[in-house]
Short mmCIF file of C-alpha atoms in Angstrom, two decimals:
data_model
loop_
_atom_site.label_atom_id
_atom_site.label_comp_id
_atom_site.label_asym_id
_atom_site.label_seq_id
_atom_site.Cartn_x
_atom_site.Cartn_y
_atom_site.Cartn_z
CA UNK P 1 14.59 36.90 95.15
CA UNK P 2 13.37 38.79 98.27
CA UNK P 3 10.71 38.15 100.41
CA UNK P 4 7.31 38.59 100.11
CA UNK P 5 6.37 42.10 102.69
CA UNK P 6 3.87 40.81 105.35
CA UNK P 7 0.44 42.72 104.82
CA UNK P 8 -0.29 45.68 107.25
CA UNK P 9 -2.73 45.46 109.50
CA UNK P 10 -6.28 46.90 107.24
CA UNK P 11 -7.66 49.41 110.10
CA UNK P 12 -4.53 51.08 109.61
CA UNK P 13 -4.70 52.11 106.55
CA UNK P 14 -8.49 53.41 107.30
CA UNK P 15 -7.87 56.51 108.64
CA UNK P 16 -10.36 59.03 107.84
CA UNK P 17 -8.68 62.04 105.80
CA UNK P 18 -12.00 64.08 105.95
CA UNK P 19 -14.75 63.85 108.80
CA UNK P 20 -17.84 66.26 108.40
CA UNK P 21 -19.55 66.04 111.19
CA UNK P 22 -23.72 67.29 111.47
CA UNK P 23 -22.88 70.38 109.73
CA UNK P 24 -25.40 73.12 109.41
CA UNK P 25 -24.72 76.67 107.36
CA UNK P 26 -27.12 78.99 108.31
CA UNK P 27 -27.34 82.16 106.08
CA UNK P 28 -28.81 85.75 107.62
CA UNK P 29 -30.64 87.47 104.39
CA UNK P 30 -31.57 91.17 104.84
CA UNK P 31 -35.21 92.30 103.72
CA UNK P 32 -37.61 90.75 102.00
CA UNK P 33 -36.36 90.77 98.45
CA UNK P 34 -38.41 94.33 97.51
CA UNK P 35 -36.06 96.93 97.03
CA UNK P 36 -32.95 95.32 96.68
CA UNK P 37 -30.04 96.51 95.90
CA UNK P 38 -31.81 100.12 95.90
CA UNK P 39 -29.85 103.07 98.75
CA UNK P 40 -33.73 103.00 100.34
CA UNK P 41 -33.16 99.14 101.51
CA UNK P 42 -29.43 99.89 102.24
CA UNK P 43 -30.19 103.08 104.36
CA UNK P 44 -33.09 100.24 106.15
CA UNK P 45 -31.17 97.83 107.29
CA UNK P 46 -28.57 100.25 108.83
CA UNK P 47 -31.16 102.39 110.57
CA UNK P 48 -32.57 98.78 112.24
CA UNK P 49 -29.09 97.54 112.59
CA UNK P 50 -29.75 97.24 116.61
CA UNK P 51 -32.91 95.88 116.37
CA UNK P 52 -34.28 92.16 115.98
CA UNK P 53 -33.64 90.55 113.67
CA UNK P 54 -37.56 89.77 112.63
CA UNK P 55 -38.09 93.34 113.28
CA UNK P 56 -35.06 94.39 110.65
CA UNK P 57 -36.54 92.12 108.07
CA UNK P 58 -34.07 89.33 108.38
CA UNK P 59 -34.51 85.68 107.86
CA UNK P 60 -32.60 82.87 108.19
CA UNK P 61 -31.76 80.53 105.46
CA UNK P 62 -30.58 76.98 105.93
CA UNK P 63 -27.83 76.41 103.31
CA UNK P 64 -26.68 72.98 104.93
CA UNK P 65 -28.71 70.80 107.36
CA UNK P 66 -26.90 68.47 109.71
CA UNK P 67 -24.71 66.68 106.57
CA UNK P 68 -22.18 64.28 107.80
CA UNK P 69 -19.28 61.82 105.79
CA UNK P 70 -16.32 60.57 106.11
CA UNK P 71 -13.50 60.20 103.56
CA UNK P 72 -10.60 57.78 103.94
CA UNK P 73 -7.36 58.00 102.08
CA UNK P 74 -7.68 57.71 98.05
CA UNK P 75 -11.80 58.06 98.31
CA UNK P 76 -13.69 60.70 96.41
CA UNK P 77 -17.16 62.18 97.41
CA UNK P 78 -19.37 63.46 94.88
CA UNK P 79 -22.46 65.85 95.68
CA UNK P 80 -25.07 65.26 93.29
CA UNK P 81 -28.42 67.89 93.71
CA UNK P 82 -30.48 70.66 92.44
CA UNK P 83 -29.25 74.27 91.66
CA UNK P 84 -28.85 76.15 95.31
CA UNK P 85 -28.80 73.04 97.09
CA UNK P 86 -25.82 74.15 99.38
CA UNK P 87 -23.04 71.53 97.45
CA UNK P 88 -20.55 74.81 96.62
CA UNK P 89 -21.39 76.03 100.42
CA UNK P 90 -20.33 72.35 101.91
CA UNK P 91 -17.15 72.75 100.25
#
């Protein structure tokens, strides 16, 4: 019969896999959401290319806000929210 194998040491087998760390995905949209899509907007926002951004007509949209995990070896995460919540953009 052979022996027994000693167990490892636990904090060794805890090595994070995955490490997010305060991640934030910010998002520049052009315009204001009239005229979309139509060659007047496009021709817009590359006439005010060079300009500021406020003065172009673009915001910025937080997709993310300062999410952090970790994941060790044979965990799963799950993302549970609302339509447009940013889970796809995390990944």
């Amino acid at each position: 019969m052979s022996p027994v194998p000693a167990p490892q040491d636990a904090s060794a087998e805890r090595v994070p896999t995955v490490v997010a760390d305060r991640v934030d995905i910010v998002y520049r949209v052009n315009g204001t959401g009239a005229g979309r899509g139509s060659a007047t907007a496009a021709l817009n926002r590359i006439l005010r290319r060079g300009k500021a951004e406020k003065a172009a007509g673009v915001r910025r949209v937080h997709a993310v806000k300062k999410v952090s995990f970790v994941a060790h070896r044979g965990e799963a995460i799950g993302l549970i929210g609302s339509n447009g919540s940013g889970k796809s953009t995390l990944l």
